[in-house]
PDB file of C-alpha atoms in Angstrom:
ATOM      1  CA  MET A   1     154.271  80.328 211.585  1.00 66.00           C
ATOM      2  CA  GLY A   2     156.755  77.499 212.220  1.00 80.00           C
ATOM      3  CA  LYS A   3     159.646  77.637 209.755  1.00 90.00           C
ATOM      4  CA  LEU A   4     158.655  81.117 208.606  1.00 92.00           C
ATOM      5  CA  HIS A   5     158.927  82.328 212.211  1.00 93.00           C
ATOM      6  CA  ASP A   6     162.447  80.928 212.477  1.00 93.00           C
ATOM      7  CA  GLN A   7     163.399  82.366 209.093  1.00 94.00           C
ATOM      8  CA  MET A   8     162.089  85.836 209.982  1.00 95.00           C
ATOM      9  CA  LYS A   9     163.804  85.655 213.370  1.00 94.00           C
ATOM     10  CA  MET A  10     167.116  84.909 211.659  1.00 95.00           C
ATOM     11  CA  ASP A  11     166.583  87.764 209.177  1.00 94.00           C
ATOM     12  CA  LEU A  12     165.898  90.174 212.060  1.00 94.00           C
ATOM     13  CA  GLU A  13     169.067  89.019 213.812  1.00 92.00           C
ATOM     14  CA  LEU A  14     171.115  89.368 210.616  1.00 92.00           C
ATOM     15  CA  LYS A  15     169.837  92.952 210.303  1.00 91.00           C
ATOM     16  CA  ASN A  16     171.057  93.448 213.898  1.00 86.00           C
ATOM     17  CA  LEU A  17     167.755  94.941 214.991  1.00 86.00           C
ATOM     18  CA  SER A  18     167.302  95.376 218.726  1.00 82.00           C
ATOM     19  CA  PRO A  19     165.829  92.484 220.772  1.00 85.00           C
ATOM     20  CA  ARG A  20     162.792  94.651 221.514  1.00 85.00           C
ATOM     21  CA  THR A  21     162.176  95.315 217.798  1.00 90.00           C
ATOM     22  CA  ARG A  22     162.647  91.646 216.931  1.00 92.00           C
ATOM     23  CA  SER A  23     160.131  90.567 219.556  1.00 93.00           C
ATOM     24  CA  CYS A  24     157.662  93.254 218.465  1.00 94.00           C
ATOM     25  CA  TYR A  25     157.816  92.284 214.760  1.00 95.00           C
ATOM     26  CA  LEU A  26     157.405  88.575 215.470  1.00 95.00           C
ATOM     27  CA  THR A  27     154.419  89.250 217.737  1.00 96.00           C
ATOM     28  CA  TRP A  28     152.673  91.305 215.039  1.00 95.00           C
ATOM     29  CA  MET A  29     153.270  88.600 212.421  1.00 95.00           C
ATOM     30  CA  LYS A  30     151.781  85.984 214.746  1.00 95.00           C
ATOM     31  CA  SER A  31     148.751  88.231 215.254  1.00 95.00           C
ATOM     32  CA  PHE A  32     148.412  88.678 211.469  1.00 95.00           C
ATOM     33  CA  ALA A  33     148.498  84.912 210.855  1.00 94.00           C
ATOM     34  CA  LEU A  34     145.988  84.215 213.649  1.00 94.00           C
ATOM     35  CA  HIS A  35     143.624  86.878 212.296  1.00 95.00           C
ATOM     36  CA  PHE A  36     143.222  84.960 209.014  1.00 95.00           C
ATOM     37  CA  HIS A  37     143.993  81.478 210.412  1.00 94.00           C
ATOM     38  CA  ARG A  38     146.379  80.998 207.507  1.00 93.00           C
ATOM     39  CA  SER A  39     150.116  81.028 206.941  1.00 94.00           C
ATOM     40  CA  PRO A  40     151.349  84.532 205.945  1.00 94.00           C
ATOM     41  CA  ASP A  41     153.016  83.195 202.795  1.00 92.00           C
ATOM     42  CA  GLU A  42     149.516  82.352 201.519  1.00 93.00           C
ATOM     43  CA  LEU A  43     148.334  85.939 202.038  1.00 93.00           C
ATOM     44  CA  GLY A  44     148.893  89.037 199.924  1.00 91.00           C
ATOM     45  CA  ASP A  45     148.196  92.727 199.480  1.00 91.00           C
ATOM     46  CA  GLN A  46     144.440  92.472 199.975  1.00 91.00           C
ATOM     47  CA  GLU A  47     144.745  90.656 203.305  1.00 94.00           C
ATOM     48  CA  ILE A  48     147.428  93.094 204.495  1.00 93.00           C
ATOM     49  CA  ARG A  49     145.156  96.044 203.681  1.00 92.00           C
ATOM     50  CA  GLU A  50     142.210  94.357 205.420  1.00 93.00           C
ATOM     51  CA  TYR A  51     144.307  93.650 208.531  1.00 94.00           C
ATOM     52  CA  LEU A  52     145.628  97.201 208.815  1.00 93.00           C
ATOM     53  CA  HIS A  53     142.098  98.534 208.285  1.00 92.00           C
ATOM     54  CA  TYR A  54     140.870  96.188 211.038  1.00 93.00           C
ATOM     55  CA  LEU A  55     143.542  97.522 213.432  1.00 93.00           C
ATOM     56  CA  ILE A  56     142.487 101.104 212.710  1.00 91.00           C
ATOM     57  CA  GLN A  57     138.700 100.831 212.558  1.00 91.00           C
ATOM     58  CA  GLU A  58     137.772  97.904 214.790  1.00 91.00           C
ATOM     59  CA  LYS A  59     140.585  97.270 217.216  1.00 91.00           C
ATOM     60  CA  LYS A  60     141.270 101.015 217.603  1.00 89.00           C
ATOM     61  CA  ALA A  61     144.975 100.282 217.944  1.00 88.00           C
ATOM     62  CA  SER A  62     147.328 103.108 218.814  1.00 87.00           C
ATOM     63  CA  GLN A  63     149.161 104.913 216.035  1.00 85.00           C
ATOM     64  CA  SER A  64     152.474 103.525 217.212  1.00 86.00           C
ATOM     65  CA  GLY A  65     151.014 100.000 217.235  1.00 90.00           C
ATOM     66  CA  ILE A  66     149.686 100.354 213.682  1.00 92.00           C
ATOM     67  CA  SER A  67     153.043 101.694 212.543  1.00 91.00           C
ATOM     68  CA  GLN A  68     154.822  98.733 214.160  1.00 93.00           C
ATOM     69  CA  ALA A  69     152.426  96.286 212.480  1.00 94.00           C
ATOM     70  CA  TYR A  70     153.051  97.935 209.108  1.00 93.00           C
ATOM     71  CA  SER A  71     156.837  97.761 209.579  1.00 94.00           C
ATOM     72  CA  ALA A  72     156.666  94.116 210.659  1.00 95.00           C
ATOM     73  CA  LEU A  73     154.586  93.145 207.618  1.00 95.00           C
ATOM     74  CA  LYS A  74     156.829  95.111 205.275  1.00 94.00           C
ATOM     75  CA  PHE A  75     159.954  93.457 206.711  1.00 95.00           C
ATOM     76  CA  PHE A  76     158.458  89.972 206.461  1.00 95.00           C
ATOM     77  CA  TYR A  77     157.278  90.259 202.860  1.00 94.00           C
ATOM     78  CA  GLU A  78     160.254  92.238 201.576  1.00 93.00           C
ATOM     79  CA  THR A  79     163.099  90.564 203.454  1.00 95.00           C
ATOM     80  CA  THR A  80     161.933  87.102 204.470  1.00 95.00           C
ATOM     81  CA  LEU A  81     159.706  86.251 201.468  1.00 94.00           C
ATOM     82  CA  LYS A  82     161.565  88.546 199.054  1.00 93.00           C
ATOM     83  CA  ARG A  83     158.347  89.928 197.570  1.00 91.00           C
ATOM     84  CA  ASP A  84     157.857  93.435 196.207  1.00 88.00           C
ATOM     85  CA  TRP A  85     156.203  95.825 198.650  1.00 86.00           C
ATOM     86  CA  ASN A  86     154.128  98.457 196.913  1.00 80.00           C
ATOM     87  CA  GLY A  87     153.653 101.459 199.171  1.00 71.00           C
ATOM     88  CA  PHE A  88     150.943 102.827 196.880  1.00 67.00           C
ATOM     89  CA  ARG A  89     148.815  99.708 197.224  1.00 79.00           C
ATOM     90  CA  ILE A  90     149.535  99.449 200.964  1.00 82.00           C
ATOM     91  CA  PRO A  91     149.762 103.017 202.317  1.00 80.00           C
ATOM     92  CA  ARG A  92     151.275 103.653 205.733  1.00 81.00           C
ATOM     93  CA  VAL A  93     148.928 105.389 208.167  1.00 75.00           C
ATOM     94  CA  GLN A  94     149.784 109.033 208.617  1.00 74.00           C
ATOM     95  CA  MET A  95     150.960 109.670 212.164  1.00 66.00           C
ATOM     96  CA  CYS A  96     149.627 112.633 214.138  1.00 65.00           C
ATOM     97  CA  ARG A  97     152.571 114.581 215.461  1.00 71.00           C
ATOM     98  CA  LYS A  98     152.142 115.780 219.014  1.00 75.00           C
ATOM     99  CA  LEU A  99     154.603 118.061 220.725  1.00 78.00           C
ATOM    100  CA  PRO A 100     156.135 116.461 223.821  1.00 83.00           C
ATOM    101  CA  VAL A 101     155.655 117.878 227.296  1.00 89.00           C
ATOM    102  CA  VAL A 102     158.528 120.016 228.606  1.00 90.00           C
ATOM    103  CA  LEU A 103     159.180 120.942 232.235  1.00 93.00           C
ATOM    104  CA  SER A 104     160.485 124.353 233.249  1.00 92.00           C
ATOM    105  CA  GLN A 105     163.876 124.661 234.890  1.00 92.00           C
ATOM    106  CA  LEU A 106     162.158 125.432 238.200  1.00 94.00           C
ATOM    107  CA  GLU A 107     160.128 122.229 237.889  1.00 95.00           C
ATOM    108  CA  ILE A 108     163.282 120.264 237.087  1.00 94.00           C
ATOM    109  CA  GLN A 109     164.995 121.784 240.121  1.00 94.00           C
ATOM    110  CA  ALA A 110     162.075 120.722 242.316  1.00 95.00           C
ATOM    111  CA  ILE A 111     162.165 117.156 240.931  1.00 96.00           C
ATOM    112  CA  LEU A 112     165.915 116.766 241.407  1.00 95.00           C
ATOM    113  CA  SER A 113     165.822 118.199 244.932  1.00 94.00           C
ATOM    114  CA  ALA A 114     162.888 116.082 246.128  1.00 94.00           C
ATOM    115  CA  PRO A 115     164.269 112.527 246.519  1.00 94.00           C
ATOM    116  CA  GLY A 116     165.567 111.758 249.985  1.00 92.00           C
ATOM    117  CA  ASN A 117     167.126 108.592 248.608  1.00 95.00           C
ATOM    118  CA  LEU A 118     170.619 109.385 247.241  1.00 96.00           C
ATOM    119  CA  LYS A 119     170.420 106.681 244.564  1.00 96.00           C
ATOM    120  CA  HIS A 120     167.145 108.070 243.247  1.00 97.00           C
ATOM    121  CA  ARG A 121     168.501 111.621 243.172  1.00 96.00           C
ATOM    122  CA  ALA A 122     171.660 110.502 241.339  1.00 97.00           C
ATOM    123  CA  LEU A 123     169.549 108.508 238.899  1.00 97.00           C
ATOM    124  CA  LEU A 124     167.224 111.387 237.962  1.00 97.00           C
ATOM    125  CA  MET A 125     170.086 113.910 237.802  1.00 95.00           C
ATOM    126  CA  THR A 126     171.973 111.657 235.408  1.00 96.00           C
ATOM    127  CA  ILE A 127     168.955 111.264 233.120  1.00 96.00           C
ATOM    128  CA  TYR A 128     168.232 114.988 232.907  1.00 94.00           C
ATOM    129  CA  SER A 129     171.780 116.355 232.796  1.00 93.00           C
ATOM    130  CA  ALA A 130     172.848 113.944 230.040  1.00 93.00           C
ATOM    131  CA  GLY A 131     169.577 113.725 228.072  1.00 93.00           C
ATOM    132  CA  LEU A 132     169.351 109.944 228.433  1.00 94.00           C
ATOM    133  CA  ARG A 133     166.586 107.532 227.545  1.00 92.00           C
ATOM    134  CA  VAL A 134     165.429 105.399 230.468  1.00 93.00           C
ATOM    135  CA  SER A 135     166.724 102.263 228.728  1.00 91.00           C
ATOM    136  CA  GLU A 136     170.132 103.945 228.444  1.00 94.00           C
ATOM    137  CA  VAL A 137     170.490 105.056 232.047  1.00 95.00           C
ATOM    138  CA  VAL A 138     169.711 101.609 233.466  1.00 94.00           C
ATOM    139  CA  HIS A 139     172.440 100.087 231.278  1.00 94.00           C
ATOM    140  CA  LEU A 140     175.158 102.546 232.275  1.00 96.00           C
ATOM    141  CA  LYS A 141     178.225 100.997 233.844  1.00 95.00           C
ATOM    142  CA  VAL A 142     180.552 102.590 236.358  1.00 96.00           C
ATOM    143  CA  SER A 143     183.259 102.584 233.674  1.00 95.00           C
ATOM    144  CA  ASP A 144     181.047 104.709 231.385  1.00 96.00           C
ATOM    145  CA  ILE A 145     181.558 107.759 233.622  1.00 96.00           C
ATOM    146  CA  ASP A 146     184.661 109.636 232.454  1.00 95.00           C
ATOM    147  CA  SER A 147     185.439 112.404 234.942  1.00 94.00           C
ATOM    148  CA  GLN A 148     188.620 113.370 233.063  1.00 94.00           C
ATOM    149  CA  ARG A 149     186.828 114.222 229.828  1.00 93.00           C
ATOM    150  CA  MET A 150     183.522 115.030 231.582  1.00 94.00           C
ATOM    151  CA  THR A 151     181.604 112.677 229.334  1.00 93.00           C
ATOM    152  CA  ILE A 152     179.245 109.728 229.703  1.00 93.00           C
ATOM    153  CA  ARG A 153     179.550 106.883 227.224  1.00 94.00           C
ATOM    154  CA  VAL A 154     176.230 105.450 226.086  1.00 92.00           C
ATOM    155  CA  GLN A 155     176.772 101.952 224.748  1.00 87.00           C
ATOM    156  CA  GLN A 156     174.371 100.483 222.221  1.00 73.00           C
ATOM    157  CA  GLY A 157     171.659 103.098 222.588  1.00 63.00           C
ATOM    158  CA  LYS A 158     168.630 103.210 220.302  1.00 67.00           C
ATOM    159  CA  GLY A 159     169.537 101.880 216.869  1.00 62.00           C
ATOM    160  CA  GLN A 160     172.446  99.895 218.374  1.00 68.00           C
ATOM    161  CA  LYS A 161     174.649 103.012 218.359  1.00 79.00           C
ATOM    162  CA  ASP A 162     177.313 104.185 220.799  1.00 87.00           C
ATOM    163  CA  ARG A 163     177.696 107.864 221.609  1.00 90.00           C
ATOM    164  CA  TYR A 164     179.112 110.273 224.168  1.00 91.00           C
ATOM    165  CA  THR A 165     177.050 112.821 226.037  1.00 92.00           C
ATOM    166  CA  LEU A 166     177.626 115.416 228.751  1.00 90.00           C
ATOM    167  CA  LEU A 167     178.714 114.724 232.312  1.00 93.00           C
ATOM    168  CA  SER A 168     177.544 117.640 234.426  1.00 93.00           C
ATOM    169  CA  GLN A 169     179.889 118.811 237.183  1.00 94.00           C
ATOM    170  CA  ARG A 170     176.988 118.843 239.653  1.00 94.00           C
ATOM    171  CA  THR A 171     175.946 115.366 238.575  1.00 94.00           C
ATOM    172  CA  LEU A 172     179.528 114.134 238.995  1.00 95.00           C
ATOM    173  CA  GLU A 173     179.592 115.420 242.577  1.00 95.00           C
ATOM    174  CA  VAL A 174     176.353 113.592 243.405  1.00 95.00           C
ATOM    175  CA  LEU A 175     177.547 110.433 241.635  1.00 96.00           C
ATOM    176  CA  ARG A 176     180.717 110.483 243.756  1.00 97.00           C
ATOM    177  CA  GLU A 177     178.621 110.724 246.933  1.00 97.00           C
ATOM    178  CA  TYR A 178     176.413 107.927 245.637  1.00 96.00           C
ATOM    179  CA  TRP A 179     179.420 105.713 244.822  1.00 96.00           C
ATOM    180  CA  LYS A 180     180.907 106.194 248.300  1.00 96.00           C
ATOM    181  CA  GLU A 181     177.642 105.103 249.915  1.00 95.00           C
ATOM    182  CA  TYR A 182     176.516 102.311 247.562  1.00 94.00           C
ATOM    183  CA  ARG A 183     179.814 101.118 245.996  1.00 95.00           C
ATOM    184  CA  PRO A 184     178.333  99.842 242.705  1.00 94.00           C
ATOM    185  CA  GLN A 185     180.777  97.451 241.037  1.00 91.00           C
ATOM    186  CA  ASP A 186     179.605  96.970 237.445  1.00 94.00           C
ATOM    187  CA  TRP A 187     176.217  98.510 236.728  1.00 96.00           C
ATOM    188  CA  LEU A 188     176.097 102.151 237.795  1.00 96.00           C
ATOM    189  CA  PHE A 189     172.530 101.672 239.040  1.00 96.00           C
ATOM    190  CA  PRO A 190     172.219  97.958 239.879  1.00 95.00           C
ATOM    191  CA  GLY A 191     168.939  96.230 240.534  1.00 93.00           C
ATOM    192  CA  LYS A 192     168.193  93.119 242.551  1.00 89.00           C
ATOM    193  CA  PRO A 193     170.292  91.038 242.319  1.00 89.00           C
ATOM    194  CA  GLU A 194     173.132  93.517 241.890  1.00 88.00           C
ATOM    195  CA  THR A 195     174.447  91.540 238.927  1.00 91.00           C
ATOM    196  CA  GLU A 196     171.419  92.831 236.976  1.00 93.00           C
ATOM    197  CA  PRO A 197     170.721  96.440 235.958  1.00 93.00           C
ATOM    198  CA  LEU A 198     167.885  98.395 237.532  1.00 94.00           C
ATOM    199  CA  SER A 199     164.617  97.739 235.709  1.00 94.00           C
ATOM    200  CA  VAL A 200     162.944 100.398 233.565  1.00 93.00           C
ATOM    201  CA  SER A 201     159.722 100.009 235.577  1.00 94.00           C
ATOM    202  CA  SER A 202     161.635 100.807 238.796  1.00 95.00           C
ATOM    203  CA  VAL A 203     162.850 104.103 237.317  1.00 96.00           C
ATOM    204  CA  GLN A 204     159.315 104.929 236.180  1.00 96.00           C
ATOM    205  CA  ARG A 205     157.951 104.272 239.676  1.00 96.00           C
ATOM    206  CA  VAL A 206     160.624 106.498 241.248  1.00 96.00           C
ATOM    207  CA  PHE A 207     159.770 109.333 238.860  1.00 96.00           C
ATOM    208  CA  GLY A 208     156.028 108.939 239.399  1.00 95.00           C
ATOM    209  CA  LYS A 209     156.436 109.194 243.172  1.00 96.00           C
ATOM    210  CA  VAL A 210     158.586 112.307 242.845  1.00 96.00           C
ATOM    211  CA  LEU A 211     156.000 113.990 240.588  1.00 96.00           C
ATOM    212  CA  LEU A 212     153.338 113.403 243.232  1.00 95.00           C
ATOM    213  CA  GLN A 213     155.671 114.617 245.955  1.00 95.00           C
ATOM    214  CA  VAL A 214     156.383 117.963 244.250  1.00 95.00           C
ATOM    215  CA  GLY A 215     152.817 118.408 242.962  1.00 95.00           C
ATOM    216  CA  ILE A 216     153.517 118.650 239.240  1.00 94.00           C
ATOM    217  CA  LYS A 217     150.286 118.054 237.310  1.00 92.00           C
ATOM    218  CA  LYS A 218     151.728 117.952 233.773  1.00 93.00           C
ATOM    219  CA  PRO A 219     151.441 114.549 232.043  1.00 93.00           C
ATOM    220  CA  ALA A 220     155.174 113.982 232.377  1.00 94.00           C
ATOM    221  CA  SER A 221     157.151 110.750 232.147  1.00 94.00           C
ATOM    222  CA  VAL A 222     160.813 109.873 232.653  1.00 95.00           C
ATOM    223  CA  HIS A 223     161.325 110.670 228.950  1.00 93.00           C
ATOM    224  CA  THR A 224     160.139 114.219 229.667  1.00 94.00           C
ATOM    225  CA  LEU A 225     163.496 114.803 231.383  1.00 95.00           C
ATOM    226  CA  ARG A 226     165.220 114.098 228.046  1.00 92.00           C
ATOM    227  CA  HIS A 227     162.887 116.479 226.181  1.00 91.00           C
ATOM    228  CA  SER A 228     163.507 119.138 228.823  1.00 92.00           C
ATOM    229  CA  PHE A 229     167.292 118.658 228.560  1.00 91.00           C
ATOM    230  CA  ALA A 230     167.213 119.319 224.799  1.00 89.00           C
ATOM    231  CA  THR A 231     164.823 122.274 225.063  1.00 89.00           C
ATOM    232  CA  HIS A 232     166.811 123.943 227.843  1.00 90.00           C
ATOM    233  CA  LEU A 233     170.046 123.504 225.868  1.00 88.00           C
ATOM    234  CA  LEU A 234     168.440 125.140 222.837  1.00 86.00           C
ATOM    235  CA  GLU A 235     167.156 128.031 224.931  1.00 86.00           C
ATOM    236  CA  ALA A 236     170.666 128.476 226.361  1.00 85.00           C
ATOM    237  CA  GLY A 237     172.083 128.911 222.852  1.00 85.00           C
ATOM    238  CA  THR A 238     173.323 125.410 221.956  1.00 86.00           C
ATOM    239  CA  ASP A 239     172.928 124.739 218.225  1.00 85.00           C
ATOM    240  CA  LEU A 240     170.768 121.914 216.881  1.00 83.00           C
ATOM    241  CA  TYR A 241     173.744 120.001 215.449  1.00 84.00           C
ATOM    242  CA  HIS A 242     175.314 119.500 218.878  1.00 87.00           C
ATOM    243  CA  ILE A 243     171.947 118.702 220.474  1.00 86.00           C
ATOM    244  CA  GLN A 244     171.371 116.073 217.777  1.00 87.00           C
ATOM    245  CA  ARG A 245     174.723 114.439 218.577  1.00 88.00           C
ATOM    246  CA  LEU A 246     174.129 114.493 222.323  1.00 88.00           C
ATOM    247  CA  LEU A 247     170.687 112.901 221.932  1.00 88.00           C
ATOM    248  CA  GLY A 248     171.908 110.326 219.425  1.00 86.00           C
ATOM    249  CA  HIS A 249     169.372 111.247 216.738  1.00 82.00           C
ATOM    250  CA  THR A 250     170.132 109.785 213.313  1.00 78.00           C
ATOM    251  CA  THR A 251     168.715 112.736 211.376  1.00 79.00           C
ATOM    252  CA  PRO A 252     168.199 116.431 212.183  1.00 78.00           C
ATOM    253  CA  LYS A 253     164.469 116.006 211.464  1.00 76.00           C
ATOM    254  CA  THR A 254     163.961 114.389 214.858  1.00 75.00           C
ATOM    255  CA  THR A 255     165.821 117.165 216.674  1.00 77.00           C
ATOM    256  CA  VAL A 256     163.999 120.022 214.918  1.00 75.00           C
ATOM    257  CA  VAL A 257     160.918 119.385 217.089  1.00 75.00           C
ATOM    258  CA  TYR A 258     162.685 121.255 219.903  1.00 72.00           C
ATOM    259  CA  LEU A 259     162.427 124.461 217.880  1.00 71.00           C
ATOM    260  CA  HIS A 260     158.682 124.236 218.475  1.00 67.00           C
ATOM    261  CA  LEU A 261     159.176 123.756 222.204  1.00 64.00           C
ATOM    262  CA  SER A 262     161.742 126.476 222.837  1.00 68.00           C
ATOM    263  CA  ARG A 263     160.755 129.970 223.969  1.00 66.00           C
ATOM    264  CA  LYS A 264     164.177 131.358 223.026  1.00 63.00           C
ATOM    265  CA  ASP A 265     162.916 133.384 220.057  1.00 59.00           C
ATOM    266  CA  LEU A 266     159.387 133.842 221.408  1.00 57.00           C
ATOM    267  CA  GLY A 267     160.639 135.712 224.462  1.00 58.00           C
ATOM    268  CA  SER A 268     160.994 138.975 222.527  1.00 58.00           C
ATOM    269  CA  VAL A 269     157.624 138.606 220.768  1.00 57.00           C
ATOM    270  CA  LYS A 270     154.523 140.066 222.388  1.00 60.00           C
ATOM    271  CA  SER A 271     150.971 138.958 221.912  1.00 61.00           C
ATOM    272  CA  PRO A 272     148.918 141.630 220.055  1.00 69.00           C
ATOM    273  CA  LEU A 273     146.694 141.821 223.139  1.00 59.00           C
ATOM    274  CA  ASP A 274     149.689 143.057 225.151  1.00 62.00           C
ATOM    275  CA  LEU A 275     150.459 145.707 222.528  1.00 60.00           C
ATOM    276  CA  TRP A 276     147.365 147.658 223.509  1.00 65.00           C
ATOM    277  CA  GLU A 277     148.267 150.786 225.365  1.00 59.00           C
ATOM    278  CA  GLY A 278     147.382 151.576 228.983  1.00 56.00           C
ATOM    279  CA  THR A 279     143.757 152.327 228.083  1.00 54.00           C
ATOM    280  CA  GLY A 280     143.174 148.624 227.582  1.00 56.00           C
ATOM    281  CA  LYS A 281     141.826 149.363 224.119  1.00 61.00           C
ATOM    282  CA  PRO A 282     143.360 148.704 220.724  1.00 56.00           C
ATOM    283  CA  THR A 283     145.108 151.641 219.057  1.00 53.00           C
ATOM    284  CA  SER A 284     143.593 153.002 215.875  1.00 49.00           C
TER     285      SER A 284
END
C-alpha cells in the first residue's frame, strides 16, 4: 500500500486506537489489496462486497475476523480516503451471540487453591477477584495496588481507559506474601527479563495447567475468570451499574449478558417436571 499504508497508520494513531487494533486493521488492508492485486484507492463498493463474501464463503473466516476486516475497510475508506461508507450497500455480517462459560464458586475455589507456586496463585486470585482481562493483569504495577482504599488501578485498559476495581482482602494477603518472597520492583508480575511484564501466553499456560490439575472439563479460558467474577457479583446482589464500572464496559449493553448467566432469579423457579407430585405423574 506504500503511502496509503503510512497515511492510514497515522490516522489510526491520531484516533489513539490501541497498538493491537492498529496492527490488525493494517494487516486486513494489506490482505484486501493482495486479494485484488491492486491499490485499495482503485477499488470500491463492489470489490469490498466481493472480498467480505470471499472471507465468509470461501475462506470460512471466523466471525470476529470478518468483523475486524469490515471495521478496517470502513476506517480506511471513511477516514483515510474520506469516502462515504454506505452501510446498506455494504452490510456488516450479523454476529452470533454465544453466552460465555461461567465457573461455579466451588470450581473457582479449586482453581485458586491448586497452584503450588505462590506467584501463580497470586496471579489467578488477582484476575478473578478484580475481574481483570489478561492483558490488564500483566500490565499491573506494584504502585497500582492501593491497600488503603482497597482498590486496584487499571491503567489504559481496553479502549485506552483507566479505571479502579476491587482489591479483595484475601487477595491482598496473598499479594503481601508474594511481595515478601519475590520483591517485584515495577511490574507486579514481571516476566523475563524482570524489566518486562509477564507475557499473556505465560498466564494462559499457567491457567491451562491448573485446569488439568483440578480436572475441570468446561471449555474455560483465563477470561472465564472475569465472566465468573461478574456473574458471582450479580448473584450476590451487586447491581449492573456497579458491575459495569468494575469491568470497564463502555455501555450497559455489554454487561447485560450476565443477566443470562446468573441463577439469582432462577433459583426460586422450578421446572414443570419438578412440580409433579410424589406420584411422578402430572396433576390434572
